[in-house]
XYZ file of C-alpha atoms in Angstrom:
516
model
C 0.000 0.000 0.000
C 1.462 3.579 -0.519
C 1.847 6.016 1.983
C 0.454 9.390 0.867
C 2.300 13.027 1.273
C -0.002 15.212 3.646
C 0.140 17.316 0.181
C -1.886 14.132 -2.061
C -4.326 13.464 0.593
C -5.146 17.453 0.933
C -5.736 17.346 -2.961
C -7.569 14.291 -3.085
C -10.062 15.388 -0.219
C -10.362 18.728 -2.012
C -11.642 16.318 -5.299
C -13.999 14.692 -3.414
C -15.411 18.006 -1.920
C -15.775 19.683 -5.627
C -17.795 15.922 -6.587
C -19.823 16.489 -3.495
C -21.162 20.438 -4.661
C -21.791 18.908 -7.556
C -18.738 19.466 -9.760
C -18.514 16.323 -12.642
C -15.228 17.604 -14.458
C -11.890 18.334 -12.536
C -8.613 19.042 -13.343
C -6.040 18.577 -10.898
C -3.030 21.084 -11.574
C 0.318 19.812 -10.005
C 4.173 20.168 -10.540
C 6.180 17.534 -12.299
C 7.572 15.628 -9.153
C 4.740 16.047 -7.107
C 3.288 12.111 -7.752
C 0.210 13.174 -10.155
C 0.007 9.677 -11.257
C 0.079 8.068 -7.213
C -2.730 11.019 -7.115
C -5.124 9.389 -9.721
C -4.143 5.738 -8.371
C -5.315 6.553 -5.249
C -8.727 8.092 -6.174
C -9.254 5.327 -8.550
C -8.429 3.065 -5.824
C -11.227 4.037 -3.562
C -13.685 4.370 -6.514
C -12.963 0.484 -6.963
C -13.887 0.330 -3.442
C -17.266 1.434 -3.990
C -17.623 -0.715 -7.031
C -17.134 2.129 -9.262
C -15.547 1.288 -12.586
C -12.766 3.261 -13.665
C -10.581 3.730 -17.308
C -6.649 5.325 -16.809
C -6.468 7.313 -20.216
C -2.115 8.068 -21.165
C -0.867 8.838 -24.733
C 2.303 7.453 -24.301
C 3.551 3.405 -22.950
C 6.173 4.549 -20.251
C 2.669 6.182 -18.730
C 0.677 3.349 -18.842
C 3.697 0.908 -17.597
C 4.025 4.082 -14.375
C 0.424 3.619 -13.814
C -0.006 -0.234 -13.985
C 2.576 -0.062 -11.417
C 1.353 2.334 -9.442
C -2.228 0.434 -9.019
C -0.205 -2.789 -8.600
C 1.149 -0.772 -5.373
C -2.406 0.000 -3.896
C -3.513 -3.565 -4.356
C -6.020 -2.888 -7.604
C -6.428 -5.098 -10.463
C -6.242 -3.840 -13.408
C -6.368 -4.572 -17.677
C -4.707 -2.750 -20.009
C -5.736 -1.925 -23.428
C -2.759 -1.188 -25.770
C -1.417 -2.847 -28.523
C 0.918 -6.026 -27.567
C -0.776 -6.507 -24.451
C -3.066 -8.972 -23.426
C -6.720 -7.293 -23.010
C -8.766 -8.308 -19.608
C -12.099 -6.885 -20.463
C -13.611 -8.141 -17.510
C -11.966 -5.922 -14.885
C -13.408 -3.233 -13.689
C -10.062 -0.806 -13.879
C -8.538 -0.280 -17.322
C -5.510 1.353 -18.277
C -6.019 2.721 -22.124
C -3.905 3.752 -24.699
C -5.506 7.035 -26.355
C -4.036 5.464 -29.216
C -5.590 1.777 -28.907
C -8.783 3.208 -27.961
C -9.095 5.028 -31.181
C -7.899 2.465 -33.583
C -10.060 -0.566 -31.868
C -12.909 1.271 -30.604
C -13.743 4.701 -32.306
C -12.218 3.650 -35.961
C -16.034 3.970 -38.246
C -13.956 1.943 -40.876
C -13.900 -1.106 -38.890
C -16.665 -3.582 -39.550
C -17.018 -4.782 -36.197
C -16.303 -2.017 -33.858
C -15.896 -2.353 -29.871
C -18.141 -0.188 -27.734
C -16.128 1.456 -24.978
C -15.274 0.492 -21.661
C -18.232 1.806 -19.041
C -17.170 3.412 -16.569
C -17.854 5.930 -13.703
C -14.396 7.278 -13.348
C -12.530 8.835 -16.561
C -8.754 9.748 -15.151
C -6.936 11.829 -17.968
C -3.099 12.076 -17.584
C -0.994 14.574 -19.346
C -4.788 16.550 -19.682
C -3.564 19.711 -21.351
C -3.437 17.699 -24.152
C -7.791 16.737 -23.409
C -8.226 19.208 -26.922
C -7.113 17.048 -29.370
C -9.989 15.069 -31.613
C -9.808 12.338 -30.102
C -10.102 12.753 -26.418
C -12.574 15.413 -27.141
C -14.927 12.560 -28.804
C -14.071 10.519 -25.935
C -14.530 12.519 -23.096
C -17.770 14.234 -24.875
C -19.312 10.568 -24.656
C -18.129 9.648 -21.045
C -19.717 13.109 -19.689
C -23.497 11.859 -21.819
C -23.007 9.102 -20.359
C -22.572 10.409 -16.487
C -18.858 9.389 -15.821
C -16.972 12.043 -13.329
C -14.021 13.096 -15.289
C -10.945 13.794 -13.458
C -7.834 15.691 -15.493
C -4.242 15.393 -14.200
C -1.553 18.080 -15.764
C 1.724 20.405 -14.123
C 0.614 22.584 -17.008
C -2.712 23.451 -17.722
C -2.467 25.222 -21.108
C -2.313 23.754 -24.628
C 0.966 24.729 -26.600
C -0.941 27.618 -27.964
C -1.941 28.862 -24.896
C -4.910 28.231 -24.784
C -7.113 27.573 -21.417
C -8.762 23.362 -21.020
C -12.363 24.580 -19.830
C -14.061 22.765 -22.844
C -13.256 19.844 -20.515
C -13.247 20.788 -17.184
C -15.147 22.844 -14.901
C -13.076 23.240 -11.791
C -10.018 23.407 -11.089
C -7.996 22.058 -7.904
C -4.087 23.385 -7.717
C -2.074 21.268 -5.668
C 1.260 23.168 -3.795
C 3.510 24.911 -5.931
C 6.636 23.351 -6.965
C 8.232 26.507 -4.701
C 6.217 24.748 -1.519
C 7.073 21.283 -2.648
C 10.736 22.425 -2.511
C 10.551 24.438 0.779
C 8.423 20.899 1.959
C 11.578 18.878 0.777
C 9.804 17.116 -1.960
C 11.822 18.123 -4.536
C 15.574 19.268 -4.852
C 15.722 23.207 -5.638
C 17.599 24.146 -9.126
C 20.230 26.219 -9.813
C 20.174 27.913 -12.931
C 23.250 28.654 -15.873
C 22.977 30.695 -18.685
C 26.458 30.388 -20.793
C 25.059 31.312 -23.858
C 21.622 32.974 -25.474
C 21.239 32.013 -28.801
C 20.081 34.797 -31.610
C 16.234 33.178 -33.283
C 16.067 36.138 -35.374
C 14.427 34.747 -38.383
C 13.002 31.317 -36.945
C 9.823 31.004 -38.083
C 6.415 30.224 -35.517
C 3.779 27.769 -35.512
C 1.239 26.665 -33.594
C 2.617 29.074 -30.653
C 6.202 27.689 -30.868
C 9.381 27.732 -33.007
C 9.783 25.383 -36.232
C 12.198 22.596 -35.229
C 13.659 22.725 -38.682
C 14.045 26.407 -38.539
C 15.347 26.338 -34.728
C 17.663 23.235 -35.639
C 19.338 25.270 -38.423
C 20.588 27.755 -35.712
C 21.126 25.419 -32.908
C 23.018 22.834 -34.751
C 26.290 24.075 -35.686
C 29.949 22.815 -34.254
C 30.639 26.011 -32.263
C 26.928 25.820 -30.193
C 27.225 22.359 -29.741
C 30.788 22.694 -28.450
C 29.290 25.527 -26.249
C 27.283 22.936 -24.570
C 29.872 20.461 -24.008
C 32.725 22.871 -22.205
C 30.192 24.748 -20.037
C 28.954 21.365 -18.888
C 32.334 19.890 -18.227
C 33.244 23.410 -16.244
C 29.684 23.399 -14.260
C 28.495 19.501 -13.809
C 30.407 17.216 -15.262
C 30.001 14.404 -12.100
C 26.401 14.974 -12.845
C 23.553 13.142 -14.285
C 22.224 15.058 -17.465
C 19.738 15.005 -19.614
C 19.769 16.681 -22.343
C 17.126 18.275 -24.348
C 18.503 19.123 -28.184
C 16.238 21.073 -31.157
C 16.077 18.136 -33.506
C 17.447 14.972 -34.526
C 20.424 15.769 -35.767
C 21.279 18.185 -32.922
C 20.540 15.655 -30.422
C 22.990 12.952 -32.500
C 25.712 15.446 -32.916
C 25.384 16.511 -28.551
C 25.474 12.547 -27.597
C 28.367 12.539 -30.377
C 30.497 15.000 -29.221
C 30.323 14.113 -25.577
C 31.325 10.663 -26.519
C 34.052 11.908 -28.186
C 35.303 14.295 -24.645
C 35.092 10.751 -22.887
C 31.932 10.516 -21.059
C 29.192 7.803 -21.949
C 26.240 9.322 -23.344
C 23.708 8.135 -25.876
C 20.962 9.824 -28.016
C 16.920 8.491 -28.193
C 14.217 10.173 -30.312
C 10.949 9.032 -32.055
C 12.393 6.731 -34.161
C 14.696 4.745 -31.936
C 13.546 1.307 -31.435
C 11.809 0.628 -28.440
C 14.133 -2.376 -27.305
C 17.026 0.084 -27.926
C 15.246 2.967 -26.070
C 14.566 1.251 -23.204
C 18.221 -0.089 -22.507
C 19.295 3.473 -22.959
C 17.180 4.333 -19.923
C 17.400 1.842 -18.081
C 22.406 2.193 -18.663
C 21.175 5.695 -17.492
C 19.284 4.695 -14.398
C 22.167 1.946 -13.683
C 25.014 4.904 -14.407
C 26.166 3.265 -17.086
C 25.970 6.046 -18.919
C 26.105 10.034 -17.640
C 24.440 11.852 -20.670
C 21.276 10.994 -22.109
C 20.001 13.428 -25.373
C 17.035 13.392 -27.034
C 14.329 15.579 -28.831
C 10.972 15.376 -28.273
C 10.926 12.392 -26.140
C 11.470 12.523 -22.556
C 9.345 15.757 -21.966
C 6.771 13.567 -20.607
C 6.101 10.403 -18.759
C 10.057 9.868 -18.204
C 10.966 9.323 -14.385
C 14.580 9.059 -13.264
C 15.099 10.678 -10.205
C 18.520 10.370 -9.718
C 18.959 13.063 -12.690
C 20.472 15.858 -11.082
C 21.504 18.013 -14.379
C 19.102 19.074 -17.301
C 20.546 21.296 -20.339
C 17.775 22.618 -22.358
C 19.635 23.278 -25.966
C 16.057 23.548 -27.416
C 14.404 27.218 -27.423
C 10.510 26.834 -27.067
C 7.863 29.635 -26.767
C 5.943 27.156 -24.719
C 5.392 27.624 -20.612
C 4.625 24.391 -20.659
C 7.237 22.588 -22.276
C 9.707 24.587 -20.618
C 8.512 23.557 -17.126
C 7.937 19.988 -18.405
C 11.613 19.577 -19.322
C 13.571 21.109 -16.369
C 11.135 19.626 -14.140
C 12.295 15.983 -15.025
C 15.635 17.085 -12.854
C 13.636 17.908 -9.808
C 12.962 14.493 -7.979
C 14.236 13.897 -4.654
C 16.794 11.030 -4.496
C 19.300 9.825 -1.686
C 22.093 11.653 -1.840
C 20.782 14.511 -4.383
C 20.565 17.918 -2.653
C 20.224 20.597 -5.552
C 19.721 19.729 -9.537
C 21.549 22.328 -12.219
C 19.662 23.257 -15.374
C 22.390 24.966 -18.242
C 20.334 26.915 -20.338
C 21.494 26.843 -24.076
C 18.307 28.404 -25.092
C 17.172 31.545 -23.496
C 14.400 29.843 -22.063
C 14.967 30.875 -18.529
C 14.531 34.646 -19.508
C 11.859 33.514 -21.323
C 9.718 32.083 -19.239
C 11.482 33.192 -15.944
C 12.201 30.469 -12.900
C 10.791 27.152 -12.932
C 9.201 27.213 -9.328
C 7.767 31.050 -10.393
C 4.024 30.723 -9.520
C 1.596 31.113 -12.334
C -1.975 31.854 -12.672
C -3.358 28.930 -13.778
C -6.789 29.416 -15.192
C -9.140 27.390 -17.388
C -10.194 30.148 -19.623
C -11.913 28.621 -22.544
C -10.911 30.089 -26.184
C -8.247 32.699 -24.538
C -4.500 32.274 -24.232
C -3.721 32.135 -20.297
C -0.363 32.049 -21.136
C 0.991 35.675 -20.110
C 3.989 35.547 -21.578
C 4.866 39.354 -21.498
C 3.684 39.737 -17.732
C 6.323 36.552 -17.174
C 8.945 38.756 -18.469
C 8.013 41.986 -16.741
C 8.124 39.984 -13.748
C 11.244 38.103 -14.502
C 12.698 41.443 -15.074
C 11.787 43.488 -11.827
C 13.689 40.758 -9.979
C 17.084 42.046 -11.285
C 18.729 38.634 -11.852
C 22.263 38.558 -12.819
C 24.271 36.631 -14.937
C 27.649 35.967 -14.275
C 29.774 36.699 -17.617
C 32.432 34.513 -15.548
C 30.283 31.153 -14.954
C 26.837 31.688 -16.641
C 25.163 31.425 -12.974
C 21.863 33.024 -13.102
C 21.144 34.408 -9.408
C 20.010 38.334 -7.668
C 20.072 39.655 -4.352
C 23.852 40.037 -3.820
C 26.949 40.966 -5.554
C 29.164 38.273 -5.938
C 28.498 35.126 -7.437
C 27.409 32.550 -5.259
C 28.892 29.925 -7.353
C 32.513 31.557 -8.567
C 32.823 34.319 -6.561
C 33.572 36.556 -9.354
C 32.424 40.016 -8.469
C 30.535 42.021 -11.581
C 31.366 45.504 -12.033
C 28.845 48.098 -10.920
C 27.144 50.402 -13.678
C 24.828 53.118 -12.435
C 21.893 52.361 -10.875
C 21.519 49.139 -13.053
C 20.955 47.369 -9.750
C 20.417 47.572 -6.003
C 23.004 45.038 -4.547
C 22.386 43.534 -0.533
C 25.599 41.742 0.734
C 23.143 41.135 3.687
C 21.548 38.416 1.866
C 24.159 36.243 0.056
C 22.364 33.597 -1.242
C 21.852 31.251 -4.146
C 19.022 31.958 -6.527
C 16.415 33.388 -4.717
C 16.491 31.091 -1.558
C 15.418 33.486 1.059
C 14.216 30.593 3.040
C 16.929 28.658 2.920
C 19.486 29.055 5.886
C 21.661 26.338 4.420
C 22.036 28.427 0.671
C 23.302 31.359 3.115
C 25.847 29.491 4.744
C 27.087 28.333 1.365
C 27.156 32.123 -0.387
C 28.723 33.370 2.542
C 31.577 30.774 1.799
C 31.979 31.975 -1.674
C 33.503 35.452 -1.733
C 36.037 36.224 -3.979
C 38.737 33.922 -3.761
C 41.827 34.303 -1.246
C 45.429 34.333 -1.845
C 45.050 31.197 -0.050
C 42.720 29.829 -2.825
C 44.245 31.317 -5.625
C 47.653 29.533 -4.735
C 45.602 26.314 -3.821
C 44.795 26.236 -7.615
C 48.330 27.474 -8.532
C 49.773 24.435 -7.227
C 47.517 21.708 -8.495
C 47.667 23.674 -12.275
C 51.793 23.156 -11.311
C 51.445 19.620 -10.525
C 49.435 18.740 -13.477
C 51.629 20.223 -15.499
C 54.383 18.666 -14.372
C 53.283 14.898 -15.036
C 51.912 15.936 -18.487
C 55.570 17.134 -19.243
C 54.188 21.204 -20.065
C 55.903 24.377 -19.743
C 55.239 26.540 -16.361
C 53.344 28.901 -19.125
C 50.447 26.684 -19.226
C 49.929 26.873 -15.924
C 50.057 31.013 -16.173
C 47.485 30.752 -18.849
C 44.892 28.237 -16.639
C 45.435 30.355 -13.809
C 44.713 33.431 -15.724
C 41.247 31.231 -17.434
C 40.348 31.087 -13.870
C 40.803 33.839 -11.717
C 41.096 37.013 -14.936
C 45.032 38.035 -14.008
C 48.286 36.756 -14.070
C 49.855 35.088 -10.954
C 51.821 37.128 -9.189
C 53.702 36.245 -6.029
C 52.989 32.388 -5.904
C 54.813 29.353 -4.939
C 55.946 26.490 -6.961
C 54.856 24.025 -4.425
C 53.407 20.777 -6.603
C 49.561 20.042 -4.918
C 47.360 16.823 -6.240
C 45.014 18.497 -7.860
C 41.403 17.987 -7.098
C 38.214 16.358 -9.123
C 37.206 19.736 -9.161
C 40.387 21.067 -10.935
C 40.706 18.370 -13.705
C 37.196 18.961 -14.588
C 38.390 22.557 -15.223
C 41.372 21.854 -16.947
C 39.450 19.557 -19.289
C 36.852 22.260 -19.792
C 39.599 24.674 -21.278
C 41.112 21.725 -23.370
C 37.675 21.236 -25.176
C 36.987 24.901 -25.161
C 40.293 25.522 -26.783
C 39.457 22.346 -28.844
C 36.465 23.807 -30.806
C 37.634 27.274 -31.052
C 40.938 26.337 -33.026
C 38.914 23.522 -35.052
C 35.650 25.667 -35.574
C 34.893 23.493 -39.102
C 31.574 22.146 -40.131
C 29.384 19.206 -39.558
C 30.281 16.287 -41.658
C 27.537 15.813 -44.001
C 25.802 12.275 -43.589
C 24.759 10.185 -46.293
């Protein structure tokens, strides 16, 4: 049996009030992370108490596999209708492929066609997508026919951004994904913007950017080599997923990586299924660090022990945007923070993941206020750090390489009373950390001295290498230090190999090899 967060059960009882004044369509609006899915087991659960039937409606098979599990673990029995699997019509639960359901039981071509499971209970996963034809004509028919119908979503808005009350007629938002981390349900992120790339000219559709058009600017040697360095200087003992513009981008990232020595691999639409799922499952093992794909693990993808997402793939979409740094946010043993490295200028897009949005179901108007986002986003003053891409406000020096920024004018009020990370007011631990990071000591600077000394030394370099690292890292020449050998640290190879592929890709800035 599962043990439910005091956060479920308060949703959950807040469901069964809205059924009880008389409410027959709910959505249920709650962060990636927050256990949607153990959500709609659990009501389903005591609906098959009651001898209520129920259907489970996904569009993907990770989903239904999650939820078949997830029922197994509250002690319900269950069919599942999707092709390759055995069909129990005879239980009252059913798990349904959208996708299965429309080809065996809505398809007019068919000569014999099935009628459709009755039910009581319709529970919609991933429901901002309830618009489309097809669970339109299927939701139209549960509601004539009397079924409660109970939406689960972290973003209620289409990719237009447009509002789902042609489904639902109340709404219940579960704690924000800022509560859920204050709670300690979720790991808080840090955020890193090394580059910003220039969309001039990309064309938009259907409220987003063209992947062909985006993966024309986003796929080139230099941006892709962007992405490799920055995440070699910022995370590279870190779990990543990575999120690329197309195909071929995502190839080339899982490519290149390979090629700087860590394991990575690359999954999109077309992989097999066999070879997608031993992908995931080397990545959930660690036998592999990087995982890239495009377009497939935005939804229904759970690996908790991710603790690095790098979104190289600009959207226009709140949604998406939330939906792909939020698969970093899981708690897991061990896992105290997550990064996200923002290739993409979605961050100043959309502004912080945990910002709080007014969700509304407004039917035929875009609830997606983008430009009130950014005005928002804006009046927080965040910085970035030209030194380390760290994306944080509220103090002067960067919490994560101490560099110090130069002050211009009135461009922004500075507190050295509250050093933290990111915007964690709350957090007493993030101040003891900032407070550790001022701008580094002689102490520290020699501390780096010496291990750049010793590693040139067993590589067989000249002492100006270790001038020019030292000047990488701290903006001046050494001055006054000793040549006193030091080991260096994990931390200090991981730098070292940062410059080696930075310097890499700008003396070899060629073209992609063209693929037959």
């Amino acid at each position: 049996m599962v043990e439910l967060w005091q956060e479920q059960a308060d949703v959950i009882e807040e469901v069964r009030q809205a059924i009880r004044n008389g409410y027959r369509s709910i959505l249920i609006v709650a962060p990636t992370g927050s256990g949607k899915t153990v959500i709609g087991a659990s009501i389903i659960h005591s609906a098959e108490q009651k001898q209520k039937q129920s259907i489970f409606l996904a569009h993907r098979r990770e989903l239904i596999y999650q939820t078949a599990d997830k029922l197994n673990r509250f002690g319900v029995e269950h069919g599942i209708i999707m092709a390759g699997e055995m069909t129990d019509h005879w239980k009252g639960v059913q798990i349904a492929s959208i996708d299965t359901l429309r080809a065996r039981y809505m398809n007019e071509k068919r000569k014999y066609q099935l009628p459709l499971p009755a039910v009581s209970v319709v529970m919609v996963d991933e429901a901002h997508r309830s618009l489309s034809n097809t669970y339109t004509k299927l939701l139209d028919h549960y509601k004539a026919e009397g079924a409660i119908s109970i939406g689960l979503t972290a973003t209620p808005i289409r990719g237009d951004g447009k509002g789902l009350a042609r489904h639902y007629d109340f709404m219940v938002l579960a704690p924000s994904m800022e509560e859920l981390i204050d709670n300690g349900r979720l790991v808080p992120p840090r955020y890193f913007v090394p580059t910003i790339p220039d969309l001039t000219g990309v064309k938009i559709a259907r409220g987003d950017y063209v992947e062909g058009d985006l993966e024309k600017v986003m796929d080139h040697r230099e941006a892709v080599g962007d992405i490799i360095t920055n995440w070699v200087r910022i995370a590279p003992e870190r779990k990543t997923i990575v999120f690329a513009s197309g195909v071929r981008h995502s190839i080339h990232i899982a490519e290149e990586f390979t090629k700087a020595g860590y394991r990575a691999a690359h999954i999109d639409g077309t992989t097999p299924l066999r070879e997608r799922d031993e992908a995931l499952a080397a990545l959930a093992r660690g036998d592999i660090q990087v995982i890239s794909n495009c377009m497939v693990l935005t939804e229904g993808f759970d690996c908790p022990s991710l603790d690095c997402c790098i979104l190289a793939r600009p959207t226009r979409n709140l949604g998406l945007y939330i939906q792909m740094g939020g698969r970093v946010l899981r708690t897991f043993p061990g896992k105290e923070d997550s990064i996200i490295i923002d290739h993409s200028g979605n961050l100043y897009e959309h502004g912080y993941l945990e910002d709080d949005h007014n969700w509304q179901l407004t039917d035929g108007l875009a609830c997606d206020d983008r430009l009130d986002r950014q005005e928002d986003f804006d009046e927080k003053h965040p910085i970035t750090c030209k030194e380390c891409g760290h994306v944080y406000e509220g103090q002067l020096c960067c919490p994560h390489c101490g560099h110090v920024p130069e002050r211009r004018g009135e461009y922004v009020e500075m507190r050295h009373a509250d050093l933290i990370e990111v915007r964690r007011e709350k957090r007493a631990k993030a101040k003891e950390q900032a407070n550790k990071l001022l701008p580094p000591t002689h102490e520290e600077k020699q501390r780096w001295y010496s291990m750049f000394c010793a590693y040139a030394a067993s590589k067989g370099h000249r002492m100006g290498s270790v001038s020019y690292k030292y000047k990488s890292k701290f903006g001046v020449w050494p001055k006054n230090m000793s040549r006193v050998p030091v080991t260096p640290t994990k931390e200090c190879l991981a730098y070292i190999t940062h410059l080696n592929i930075k310097h890499a890709y700008r003396t070899k800035n060629r073209p992609w090899p063209k693929r037959s």
